[in-house]
Short mmCIF file of C-alpha atoms in Angstrom, two decimals:
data_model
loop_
_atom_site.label_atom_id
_atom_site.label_comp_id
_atom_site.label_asym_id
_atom_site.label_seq_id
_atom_site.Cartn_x
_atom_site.Cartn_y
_atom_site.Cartn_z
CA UNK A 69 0.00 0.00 0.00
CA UNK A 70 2.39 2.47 0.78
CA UNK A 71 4.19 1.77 -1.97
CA UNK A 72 1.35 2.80 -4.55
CA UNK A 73 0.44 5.40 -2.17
CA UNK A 74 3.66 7.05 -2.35
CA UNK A 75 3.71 6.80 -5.80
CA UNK A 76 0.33 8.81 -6.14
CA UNK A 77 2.43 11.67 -4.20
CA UNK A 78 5.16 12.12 -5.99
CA UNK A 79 3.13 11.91 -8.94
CA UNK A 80 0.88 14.59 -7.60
CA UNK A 81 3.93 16.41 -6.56
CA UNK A 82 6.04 16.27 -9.77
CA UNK A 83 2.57 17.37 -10.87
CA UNK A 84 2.34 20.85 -9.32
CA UNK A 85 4.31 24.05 -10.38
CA UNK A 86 5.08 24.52 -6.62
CA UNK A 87 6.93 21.64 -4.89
CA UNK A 88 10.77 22.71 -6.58
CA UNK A 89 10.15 25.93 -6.22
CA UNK A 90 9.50 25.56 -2.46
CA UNK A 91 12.39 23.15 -2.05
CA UNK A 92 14.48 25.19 -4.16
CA UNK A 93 13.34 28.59 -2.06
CA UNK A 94 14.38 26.70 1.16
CA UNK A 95 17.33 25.57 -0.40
CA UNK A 96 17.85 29.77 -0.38
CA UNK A 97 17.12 30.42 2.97
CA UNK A 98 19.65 28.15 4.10
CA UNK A 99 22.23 29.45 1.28
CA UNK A 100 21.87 33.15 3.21
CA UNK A 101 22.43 31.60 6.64
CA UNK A 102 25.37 29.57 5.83
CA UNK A 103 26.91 32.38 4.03
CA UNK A 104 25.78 35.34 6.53
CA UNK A 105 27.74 32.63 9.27
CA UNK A 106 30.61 32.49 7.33
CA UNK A 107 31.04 36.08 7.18
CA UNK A 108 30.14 36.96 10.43
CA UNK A 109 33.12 34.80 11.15
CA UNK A 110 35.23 36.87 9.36
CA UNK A 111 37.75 34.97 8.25
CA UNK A 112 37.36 35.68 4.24
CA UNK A 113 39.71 34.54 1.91
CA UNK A 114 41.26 37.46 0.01
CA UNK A 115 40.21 36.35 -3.45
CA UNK A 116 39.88 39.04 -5.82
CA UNK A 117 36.32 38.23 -7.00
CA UNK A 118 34.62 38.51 -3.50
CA UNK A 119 32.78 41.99 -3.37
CA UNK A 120 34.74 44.21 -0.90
CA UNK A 121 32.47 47.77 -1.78
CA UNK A 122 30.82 49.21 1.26
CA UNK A 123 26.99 49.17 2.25
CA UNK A 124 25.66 51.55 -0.44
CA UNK A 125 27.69 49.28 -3.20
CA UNK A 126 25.86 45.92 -1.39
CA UNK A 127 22.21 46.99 -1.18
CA UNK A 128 22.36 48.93 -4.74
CA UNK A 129 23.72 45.59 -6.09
CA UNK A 130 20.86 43.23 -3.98
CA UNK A 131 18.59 45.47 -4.54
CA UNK A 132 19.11 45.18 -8.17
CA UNK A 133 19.35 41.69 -7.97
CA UNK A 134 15.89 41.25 -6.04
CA UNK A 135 13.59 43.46 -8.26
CA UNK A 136 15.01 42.08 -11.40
CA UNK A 137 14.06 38.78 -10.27
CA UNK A 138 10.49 39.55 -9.53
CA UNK A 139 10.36 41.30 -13.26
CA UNK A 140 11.60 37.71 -14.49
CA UNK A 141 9.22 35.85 -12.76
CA UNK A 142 6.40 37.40 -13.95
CA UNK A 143 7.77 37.15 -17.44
CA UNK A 144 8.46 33.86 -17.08
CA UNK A 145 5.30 32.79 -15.64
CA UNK A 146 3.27 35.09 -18.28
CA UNK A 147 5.43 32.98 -20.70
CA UNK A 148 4.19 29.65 -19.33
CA UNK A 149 0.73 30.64 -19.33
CA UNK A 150 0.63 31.19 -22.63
CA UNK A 151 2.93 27.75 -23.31
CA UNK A 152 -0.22 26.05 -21.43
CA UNK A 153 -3.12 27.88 -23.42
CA UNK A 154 -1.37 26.87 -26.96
CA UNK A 155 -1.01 23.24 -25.25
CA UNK A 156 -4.22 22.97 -24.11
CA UNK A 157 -5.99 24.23 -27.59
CA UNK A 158 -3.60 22.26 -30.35
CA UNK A 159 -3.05 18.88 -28.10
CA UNK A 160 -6.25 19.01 -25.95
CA UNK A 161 -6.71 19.73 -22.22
CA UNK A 162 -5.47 15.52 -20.98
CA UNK A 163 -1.71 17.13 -22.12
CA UNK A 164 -1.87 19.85 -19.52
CA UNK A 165 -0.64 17.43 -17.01
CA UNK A 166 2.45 16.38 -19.27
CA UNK A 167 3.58 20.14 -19.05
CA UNK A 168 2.93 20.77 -15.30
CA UNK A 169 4.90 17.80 -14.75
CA UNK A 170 8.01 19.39 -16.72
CA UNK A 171 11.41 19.73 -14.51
CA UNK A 172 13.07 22.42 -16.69
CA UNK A 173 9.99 24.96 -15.85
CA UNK A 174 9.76 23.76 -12.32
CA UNK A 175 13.61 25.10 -11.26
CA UNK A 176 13.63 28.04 -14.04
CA UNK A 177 11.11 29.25 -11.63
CA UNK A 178 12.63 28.01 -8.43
CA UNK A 179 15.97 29.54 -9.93
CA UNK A 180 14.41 32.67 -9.75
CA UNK A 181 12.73 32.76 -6.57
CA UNK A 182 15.17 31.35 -4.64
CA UNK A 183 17.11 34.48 -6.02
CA UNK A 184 15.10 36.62 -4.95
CA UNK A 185 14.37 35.59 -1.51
CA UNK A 186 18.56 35.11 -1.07
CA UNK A 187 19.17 38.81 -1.76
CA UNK A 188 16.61 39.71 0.62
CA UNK A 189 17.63 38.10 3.86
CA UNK A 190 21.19 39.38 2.87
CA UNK A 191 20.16 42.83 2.02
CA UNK A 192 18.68 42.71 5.39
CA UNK A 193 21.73 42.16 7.87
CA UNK A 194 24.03 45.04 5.62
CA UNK A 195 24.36 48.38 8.12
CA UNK A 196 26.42 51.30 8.13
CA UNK A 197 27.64 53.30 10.86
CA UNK A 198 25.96 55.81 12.37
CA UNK A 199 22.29 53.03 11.89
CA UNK A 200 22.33 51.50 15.14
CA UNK A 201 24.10 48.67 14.60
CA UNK A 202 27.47 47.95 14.19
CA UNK A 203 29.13 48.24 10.51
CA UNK A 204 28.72 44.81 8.94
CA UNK A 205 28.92 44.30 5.06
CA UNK A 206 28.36 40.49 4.43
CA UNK A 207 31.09 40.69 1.49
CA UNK A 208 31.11 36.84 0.49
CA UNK A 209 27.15 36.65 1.01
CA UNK A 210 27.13 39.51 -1.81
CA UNK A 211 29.46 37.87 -3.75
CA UNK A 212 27.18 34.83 -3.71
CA UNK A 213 24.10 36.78 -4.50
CA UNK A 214 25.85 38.40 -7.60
CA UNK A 215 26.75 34.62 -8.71
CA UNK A 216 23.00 33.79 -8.31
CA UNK A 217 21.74 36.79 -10.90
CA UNK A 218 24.56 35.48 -13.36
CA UNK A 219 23.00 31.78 -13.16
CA UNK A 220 19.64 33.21 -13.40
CA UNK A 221 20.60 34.80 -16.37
CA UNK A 222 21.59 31.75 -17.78
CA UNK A 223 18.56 29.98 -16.89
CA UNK A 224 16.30 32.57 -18.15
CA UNK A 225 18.11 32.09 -21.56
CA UNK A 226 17.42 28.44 -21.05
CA UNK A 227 13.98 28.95 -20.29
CA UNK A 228 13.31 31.01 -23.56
CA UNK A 229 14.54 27.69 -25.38
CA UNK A 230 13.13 25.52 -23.23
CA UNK A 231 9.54 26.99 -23.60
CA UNK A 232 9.79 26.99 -27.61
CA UNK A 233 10.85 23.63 -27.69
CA UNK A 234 8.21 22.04 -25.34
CA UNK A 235 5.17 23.13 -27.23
CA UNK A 236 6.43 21.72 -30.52
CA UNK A 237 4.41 18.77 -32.06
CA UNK A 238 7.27 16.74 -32.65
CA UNK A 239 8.26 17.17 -28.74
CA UNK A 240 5.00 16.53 -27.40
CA UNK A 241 4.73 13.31 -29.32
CA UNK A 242 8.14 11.86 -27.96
CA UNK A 243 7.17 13.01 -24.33
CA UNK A 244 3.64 11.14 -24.47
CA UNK A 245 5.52 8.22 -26.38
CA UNK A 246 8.24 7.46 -23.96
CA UNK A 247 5.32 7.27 -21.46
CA UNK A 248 3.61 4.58 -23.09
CA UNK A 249 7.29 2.71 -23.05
CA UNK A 250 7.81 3.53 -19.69
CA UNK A 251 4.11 1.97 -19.26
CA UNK A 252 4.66 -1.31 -21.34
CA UNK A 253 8.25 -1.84 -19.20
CA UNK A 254 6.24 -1.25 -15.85
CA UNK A 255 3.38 -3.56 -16.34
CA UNK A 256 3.89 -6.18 -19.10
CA UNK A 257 4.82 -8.87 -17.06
CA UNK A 258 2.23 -8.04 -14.22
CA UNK A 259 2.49 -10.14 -10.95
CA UNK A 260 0.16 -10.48 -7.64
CA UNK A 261 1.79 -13.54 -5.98
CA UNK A 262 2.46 -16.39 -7.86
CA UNK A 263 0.90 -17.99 -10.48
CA UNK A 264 0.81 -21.40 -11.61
CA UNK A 265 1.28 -23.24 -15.30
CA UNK A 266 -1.06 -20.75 -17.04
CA UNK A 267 -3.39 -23.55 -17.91
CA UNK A 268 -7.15 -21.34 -18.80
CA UNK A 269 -9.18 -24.91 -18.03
CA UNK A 270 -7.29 -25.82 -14.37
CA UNK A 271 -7.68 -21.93 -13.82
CA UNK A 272 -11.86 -21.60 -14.12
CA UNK A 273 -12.38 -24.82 -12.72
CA UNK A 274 -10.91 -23.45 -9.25
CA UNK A 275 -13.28 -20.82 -9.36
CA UNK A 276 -16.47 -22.25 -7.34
CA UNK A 277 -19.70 -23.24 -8.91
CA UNK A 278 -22.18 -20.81 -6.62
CA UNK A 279 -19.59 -17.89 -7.33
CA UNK A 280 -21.61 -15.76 -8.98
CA UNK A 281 -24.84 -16.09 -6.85
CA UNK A 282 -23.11 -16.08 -3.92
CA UNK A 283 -20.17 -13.52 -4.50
CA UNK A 284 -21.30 -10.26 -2.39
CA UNK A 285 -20.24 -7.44 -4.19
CA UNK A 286 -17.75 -4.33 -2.83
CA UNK A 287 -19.48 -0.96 -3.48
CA UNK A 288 -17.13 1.88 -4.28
CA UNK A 289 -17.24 4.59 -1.42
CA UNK A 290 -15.57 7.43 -3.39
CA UNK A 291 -15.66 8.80 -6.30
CA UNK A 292 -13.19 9.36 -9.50
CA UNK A 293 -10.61 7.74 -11.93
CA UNK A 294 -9.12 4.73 -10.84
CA UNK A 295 -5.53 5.39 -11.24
CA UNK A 296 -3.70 2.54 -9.19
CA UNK A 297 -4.64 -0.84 -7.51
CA UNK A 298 -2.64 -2.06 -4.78
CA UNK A 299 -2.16 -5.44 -5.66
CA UNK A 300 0.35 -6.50 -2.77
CA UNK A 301 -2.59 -5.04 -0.14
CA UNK A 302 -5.73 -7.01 -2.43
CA UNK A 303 -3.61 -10.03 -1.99
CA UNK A 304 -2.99 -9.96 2.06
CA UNK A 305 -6.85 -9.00 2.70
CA UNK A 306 -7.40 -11.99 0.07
CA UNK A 307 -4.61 -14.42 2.70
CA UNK A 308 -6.36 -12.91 5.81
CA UNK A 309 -9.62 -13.77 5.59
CA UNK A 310 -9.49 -16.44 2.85
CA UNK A 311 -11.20 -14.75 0.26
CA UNK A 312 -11.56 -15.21 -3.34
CA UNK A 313 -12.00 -11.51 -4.89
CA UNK A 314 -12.41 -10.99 -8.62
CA UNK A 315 -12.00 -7.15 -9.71
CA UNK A 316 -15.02 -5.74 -11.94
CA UNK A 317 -12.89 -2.83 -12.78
CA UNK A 318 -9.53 -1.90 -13.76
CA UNK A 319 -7.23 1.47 -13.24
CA UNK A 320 -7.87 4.39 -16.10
CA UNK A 321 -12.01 3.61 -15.49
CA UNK A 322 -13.76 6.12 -14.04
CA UNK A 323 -15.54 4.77 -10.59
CA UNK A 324 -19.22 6.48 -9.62
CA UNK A 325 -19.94 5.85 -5.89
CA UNK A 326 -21.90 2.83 -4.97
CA UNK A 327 -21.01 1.05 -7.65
CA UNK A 328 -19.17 -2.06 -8.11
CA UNK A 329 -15.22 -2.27 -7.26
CA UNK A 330 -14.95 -6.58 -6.87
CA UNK A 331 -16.96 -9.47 -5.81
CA UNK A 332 -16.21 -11.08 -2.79
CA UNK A 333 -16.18 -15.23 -1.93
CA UNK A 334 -17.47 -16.26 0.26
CA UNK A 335 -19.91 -13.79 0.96
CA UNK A 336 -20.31 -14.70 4.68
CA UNK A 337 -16.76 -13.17 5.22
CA UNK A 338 -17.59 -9.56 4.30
CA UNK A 339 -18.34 -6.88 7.10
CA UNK A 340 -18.01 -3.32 7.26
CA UNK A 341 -14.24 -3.68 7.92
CA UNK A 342 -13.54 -5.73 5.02
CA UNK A 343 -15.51 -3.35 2.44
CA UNK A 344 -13.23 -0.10 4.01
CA UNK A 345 -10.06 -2.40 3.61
CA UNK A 346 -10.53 -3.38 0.02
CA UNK A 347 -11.65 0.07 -0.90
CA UNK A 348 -8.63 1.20 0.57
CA UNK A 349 -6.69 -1.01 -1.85
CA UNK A 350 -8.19 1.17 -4.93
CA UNK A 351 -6.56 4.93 -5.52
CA UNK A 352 -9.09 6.94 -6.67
CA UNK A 353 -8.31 10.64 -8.11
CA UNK A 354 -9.46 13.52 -10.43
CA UNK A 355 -7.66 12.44 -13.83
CA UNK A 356 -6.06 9.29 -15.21
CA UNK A 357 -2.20 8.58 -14.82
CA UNK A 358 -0.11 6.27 -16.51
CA UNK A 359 0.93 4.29 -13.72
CA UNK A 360 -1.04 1.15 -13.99
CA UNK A 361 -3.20 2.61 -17.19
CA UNK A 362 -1.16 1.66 -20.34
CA UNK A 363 -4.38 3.06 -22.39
CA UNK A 364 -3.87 6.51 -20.88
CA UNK A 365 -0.95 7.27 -23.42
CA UNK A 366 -2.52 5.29 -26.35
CA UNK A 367 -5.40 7.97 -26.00
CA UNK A 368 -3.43 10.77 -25.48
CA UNK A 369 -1.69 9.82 -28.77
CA UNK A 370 -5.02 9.18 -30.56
CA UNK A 371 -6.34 12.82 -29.43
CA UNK A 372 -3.37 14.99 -30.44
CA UNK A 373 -4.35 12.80 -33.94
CA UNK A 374 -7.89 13.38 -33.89
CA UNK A 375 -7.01 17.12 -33.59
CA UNK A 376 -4.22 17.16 -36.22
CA UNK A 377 -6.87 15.38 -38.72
CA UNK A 378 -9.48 18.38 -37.78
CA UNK A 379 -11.18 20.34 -40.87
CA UNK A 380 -9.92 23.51 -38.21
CA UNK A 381 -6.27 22.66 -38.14
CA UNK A 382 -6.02 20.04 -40.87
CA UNK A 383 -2.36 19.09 -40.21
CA UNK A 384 -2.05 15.18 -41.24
CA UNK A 385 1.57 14.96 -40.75
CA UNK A 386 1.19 15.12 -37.03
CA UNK A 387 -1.54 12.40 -37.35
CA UNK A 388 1.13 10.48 -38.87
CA UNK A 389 4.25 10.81 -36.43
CA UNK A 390 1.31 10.01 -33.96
CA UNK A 391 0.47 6.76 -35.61
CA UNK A 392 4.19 5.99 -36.31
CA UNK A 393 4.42 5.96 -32.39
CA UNK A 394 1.23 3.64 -31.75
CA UNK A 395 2.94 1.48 -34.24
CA UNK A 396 5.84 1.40 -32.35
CA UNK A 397 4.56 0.85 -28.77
CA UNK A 398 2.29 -1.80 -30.03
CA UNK A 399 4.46 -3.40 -31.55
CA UNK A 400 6.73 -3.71 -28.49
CA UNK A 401 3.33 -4.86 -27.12
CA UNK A 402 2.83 -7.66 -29.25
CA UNK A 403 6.36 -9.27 -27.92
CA UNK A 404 5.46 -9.16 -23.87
CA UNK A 405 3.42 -11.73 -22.12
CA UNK A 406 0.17 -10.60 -20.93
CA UNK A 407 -0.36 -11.46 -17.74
CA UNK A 408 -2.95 -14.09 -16.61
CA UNK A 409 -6.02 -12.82 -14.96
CA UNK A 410 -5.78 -15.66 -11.95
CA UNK A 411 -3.38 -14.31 -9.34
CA UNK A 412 -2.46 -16.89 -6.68
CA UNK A 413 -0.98 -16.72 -2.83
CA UNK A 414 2.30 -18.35 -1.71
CA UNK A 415 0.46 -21.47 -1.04
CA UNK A 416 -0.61 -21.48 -4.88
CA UNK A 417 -4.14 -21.21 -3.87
CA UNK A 418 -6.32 -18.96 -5.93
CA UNK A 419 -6.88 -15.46 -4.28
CA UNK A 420 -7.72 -13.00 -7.26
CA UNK A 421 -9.09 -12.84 -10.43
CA UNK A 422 -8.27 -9.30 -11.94
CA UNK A 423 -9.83 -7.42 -15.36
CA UNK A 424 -6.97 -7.08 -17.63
CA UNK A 425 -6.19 -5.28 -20.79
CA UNK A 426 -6.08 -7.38 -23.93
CA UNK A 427 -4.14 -6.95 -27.31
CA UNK A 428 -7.29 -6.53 -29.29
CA UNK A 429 -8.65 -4.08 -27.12
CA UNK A 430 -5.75 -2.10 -27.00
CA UNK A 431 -5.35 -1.92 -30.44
CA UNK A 432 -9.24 -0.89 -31.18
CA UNK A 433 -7.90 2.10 -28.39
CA UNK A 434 -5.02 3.23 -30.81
CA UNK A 435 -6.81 3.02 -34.28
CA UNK A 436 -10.73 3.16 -33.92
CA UNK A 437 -11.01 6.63 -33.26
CA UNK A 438 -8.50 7.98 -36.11
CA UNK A 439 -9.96 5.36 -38.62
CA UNK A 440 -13.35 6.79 -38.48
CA UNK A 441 -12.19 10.43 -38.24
CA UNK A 442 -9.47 9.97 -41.26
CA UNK A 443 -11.23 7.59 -43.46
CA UNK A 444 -11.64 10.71 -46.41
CA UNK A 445 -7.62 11.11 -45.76
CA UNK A 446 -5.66 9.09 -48.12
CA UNK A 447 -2.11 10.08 -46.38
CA UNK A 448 -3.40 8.76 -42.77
CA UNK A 449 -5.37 6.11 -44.14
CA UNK A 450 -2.43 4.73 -46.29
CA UNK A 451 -0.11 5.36 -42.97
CA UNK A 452 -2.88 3.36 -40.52
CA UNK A 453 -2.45 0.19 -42.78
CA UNK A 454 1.15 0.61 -42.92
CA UNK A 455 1.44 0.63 -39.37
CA UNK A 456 -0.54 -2.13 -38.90
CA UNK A 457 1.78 -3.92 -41.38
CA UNK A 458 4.47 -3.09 -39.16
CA UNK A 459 3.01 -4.70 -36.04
CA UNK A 460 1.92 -7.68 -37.99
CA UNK A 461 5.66 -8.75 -38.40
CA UNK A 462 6.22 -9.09 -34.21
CA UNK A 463 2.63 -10.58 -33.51
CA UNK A 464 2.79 -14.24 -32.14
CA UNK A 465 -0.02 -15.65 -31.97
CA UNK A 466 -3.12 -15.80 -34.57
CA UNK A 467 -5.59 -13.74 -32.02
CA UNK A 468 -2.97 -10.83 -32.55
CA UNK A 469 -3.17 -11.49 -36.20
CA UNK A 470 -7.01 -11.69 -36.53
CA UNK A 471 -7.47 -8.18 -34.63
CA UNK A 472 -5.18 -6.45 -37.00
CA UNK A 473 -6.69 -8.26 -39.75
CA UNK A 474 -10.34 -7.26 -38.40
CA UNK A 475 -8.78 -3.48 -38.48
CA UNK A 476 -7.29 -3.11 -41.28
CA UNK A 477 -10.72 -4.49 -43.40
CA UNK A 478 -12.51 -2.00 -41.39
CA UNK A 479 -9.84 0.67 -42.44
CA UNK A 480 -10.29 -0.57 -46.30
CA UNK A 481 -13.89 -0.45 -45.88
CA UNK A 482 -14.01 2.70 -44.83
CA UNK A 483 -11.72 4.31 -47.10
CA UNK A 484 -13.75 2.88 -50.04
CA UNK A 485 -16.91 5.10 -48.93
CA UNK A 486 -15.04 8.34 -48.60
CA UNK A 487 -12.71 8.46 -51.43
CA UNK A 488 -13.54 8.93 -55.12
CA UNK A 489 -10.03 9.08 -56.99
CA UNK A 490 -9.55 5.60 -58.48
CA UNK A 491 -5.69 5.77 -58.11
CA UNK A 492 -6.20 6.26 -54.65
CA UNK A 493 -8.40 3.01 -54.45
CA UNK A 494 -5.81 1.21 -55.38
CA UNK A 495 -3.05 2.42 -53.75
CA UNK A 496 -5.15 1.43 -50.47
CA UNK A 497 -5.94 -1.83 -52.09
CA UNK A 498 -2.32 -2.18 -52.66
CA UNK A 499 -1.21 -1.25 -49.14
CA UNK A 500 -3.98 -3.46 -47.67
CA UNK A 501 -2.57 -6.59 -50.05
CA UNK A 502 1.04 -5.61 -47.63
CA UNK A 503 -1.24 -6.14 -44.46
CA UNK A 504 -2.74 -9.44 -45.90
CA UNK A 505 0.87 -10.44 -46.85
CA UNK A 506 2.57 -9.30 -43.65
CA UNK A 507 -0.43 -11.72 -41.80
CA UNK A 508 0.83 -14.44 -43.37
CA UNK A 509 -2.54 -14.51 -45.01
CA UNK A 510 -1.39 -14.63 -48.83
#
């Protein structure tokens, strides 16, 4: 559990435009103390490049320092607003979260605040004669602070790069792509406990006959997108009270309260506790993640298509590098194991029964949508049976085959309806021949 759970932080956390930024403003505070100790110890080293002006020199130069850095903040944050907007209206609203979650922003604004709050607990301690106080001029904690504006101008030039380069297509694509690797490497193999010889017919016959009528069902008692399971917690409530649980749900649905999370067998087991346990074991929130959802990236891929393809921004190479990227991801797909939906205990006894992803369903996720939206587009349409030509060759079974098969008829279909130009018939009749022949089908 607290595994998962401290995933959902960090995730929430590398989420937010405010987490660096505080650490990094911190990080500041303790900068000025350290270096306001040092010189109040006043043993300096004579180096030429430490400040050694008097108090009117140190608080002109701070001073600077710290309203500059406010200036550049709000230009920089004006900046990402408008980095968000452009995001928001060319790749859709789900890609916010990919650019809240960028690093680079996260400490070019840290960068800048922790600036600013440095050269004001320096400027501060600096006093004359004649003020009170005792002349001090913090010469190395100056020095410092005029090292911090020369980074900060080097990370606002970053920043101005940065910012251009993040809202490009071709950037966005890669980002959302390497997610759905990152996704395929987390949870293709899948484990809770062990599992035997993955026999199908051994499997259901271990389920009992009266499941079904005698399974009492788990209501949900929130509300939201399922965005993690914790499978190691499922499987110790299954071992604790000798349970069989089978999941009617899976992470990246969206859960309404009251309805149903699992049943649970035998049904004489379940009390109050048990329900708040195994609803514990789900992690509800307000949007989808990619944590346990590998269909999360599929879709974000398919709507930053769907919008390319648009009669209002009718840009079909972006389509394409989308569906290049499908191609790819399922076609590291086709070459993992899926894992079996029986998940047994230590003692190889049957303790859950989960709702998985298939290949056929995933691949319905990554073409359905931009087949029916491209099907008058002979450049996408050409490029959807390539692809699927392309994952034919690392299928391995003849399920895999028949899905892409089923697709890429529907895709020929299609095409037929919506375009008129005989020598564009046939160069879809041609590609669709490649499919067949790529199938093995010939």
């Amino acid at each position: 559990m607290k595994n998962v759970k401290l995933s959902k932080l960090w995730d929430s956390l590398h989420s937010s435009y405010w987490f660096i930024p505080t650490l990094m403003a911190l990080g500041s505070i303790v900068l000025a103390i350290a270096m306001l100790t040092l010189d109040r110890t006043g043993n300096i080293p004579n180096w030429r490049w430490i400040y050694t002006g008097g108090t009117d020199g140190a608080r002109s130069v701070l001073s600077s320092v710290a309203s500059s850095m406010i200036s550049v903040v709000a230009t920089a944050f004006s900046i990402t607003i408008v980095a968000l907007q452009l995001a928001s209206s060319n790749f859709g609203p789900r890609l916010l979260r990919n650019f809240m979650q960028d690093t680079g922003n996260q400490i070019v604004l840290g960068t800048f605040i922790g600036t600013f709050i440095y050269c004001l607990l320096v400027l501060r301690t600096i006093h004359a004669e004649g003020e009170g106080y005792s002349l001090f001029v913090p010469q190395l904690s100056v020095t410092v602070g005029t090292g911090l504006a020369i980074a900060s101008i080097g990370v606002l030039i970053y920043f101005i790069h940065h910012a251009s380069t993040i809202i490009q297509a071709s950037h966005v694509i890669t980002q959302v792509s390497g997610d759905l690797d990152q996704a395929l490497d987390r949870l293709f193999p899948e484990k809770i406990g062990e599992g035997k010889a993955n026999n199908s017919r051994q499997q259901v016959g271990e389920i009992p006959a009266n499941f079904d009528s005698e399974a009492s069902p788990i209501k949900a008692t929130g509300e939201g997108y399922l965005q993690a399971i914790d499978d190691d917690e499922l499987m110790k409530i299954a071992r604790q009270y000798n349970l069989l649980v089978r999941l009617t749900t899976r992470p990246g649905k969206f859960i309404v309260k009251g309805s149903d999370l699992a049943m649970v067998f035998p049904e004489k087991q379940v009390n109050q506790s048990l329900k708040q346990q195994i609803n514990d074991a789900f992690i509800l929130g307000q949007e989808r993640t990619e944590y346990q959802d590998v269909e999360f990236p599929i879709d974000q891929l398919v709507e930053i298509a769907l919008r390319a393809i648009s009669p209002g921004i009718n840009d079909p190479f972006t389509a394409i590098r989308c569906i290049d990227r499908l191609s790819a991801g399922l076609s590291r797909l086709a070459q993992r194991d899926f894992p079996s939906p029986y998940r047994y205990d230590d003692e190889q006894n049957l303790r859950v029964i989960v709702e998985g992803v298939t290949f056929e369903g995933l691949v319905g996720t990554a073409f359905n949508q931009i087949r029916q939206y491209s099907k008058s587009d002979v450049a996408v349409t050409i490029r959807l049976l390539e692809a699927i030509a392309c994952i034919a060759a690392y299928t391995r079974n003849s399920k895999q085959r028949e899905a892409l098969r089923r697709q890429a008829e529907m895709i020929l279909n299609s095409s037929r309806e919506q375009i008129s130009q005989e020598q564009d018939q046939k160069d879809l009749q041609e590609q669709y021949h490649q499919v067949i022949k790529a199938l093995g089908e010939d």
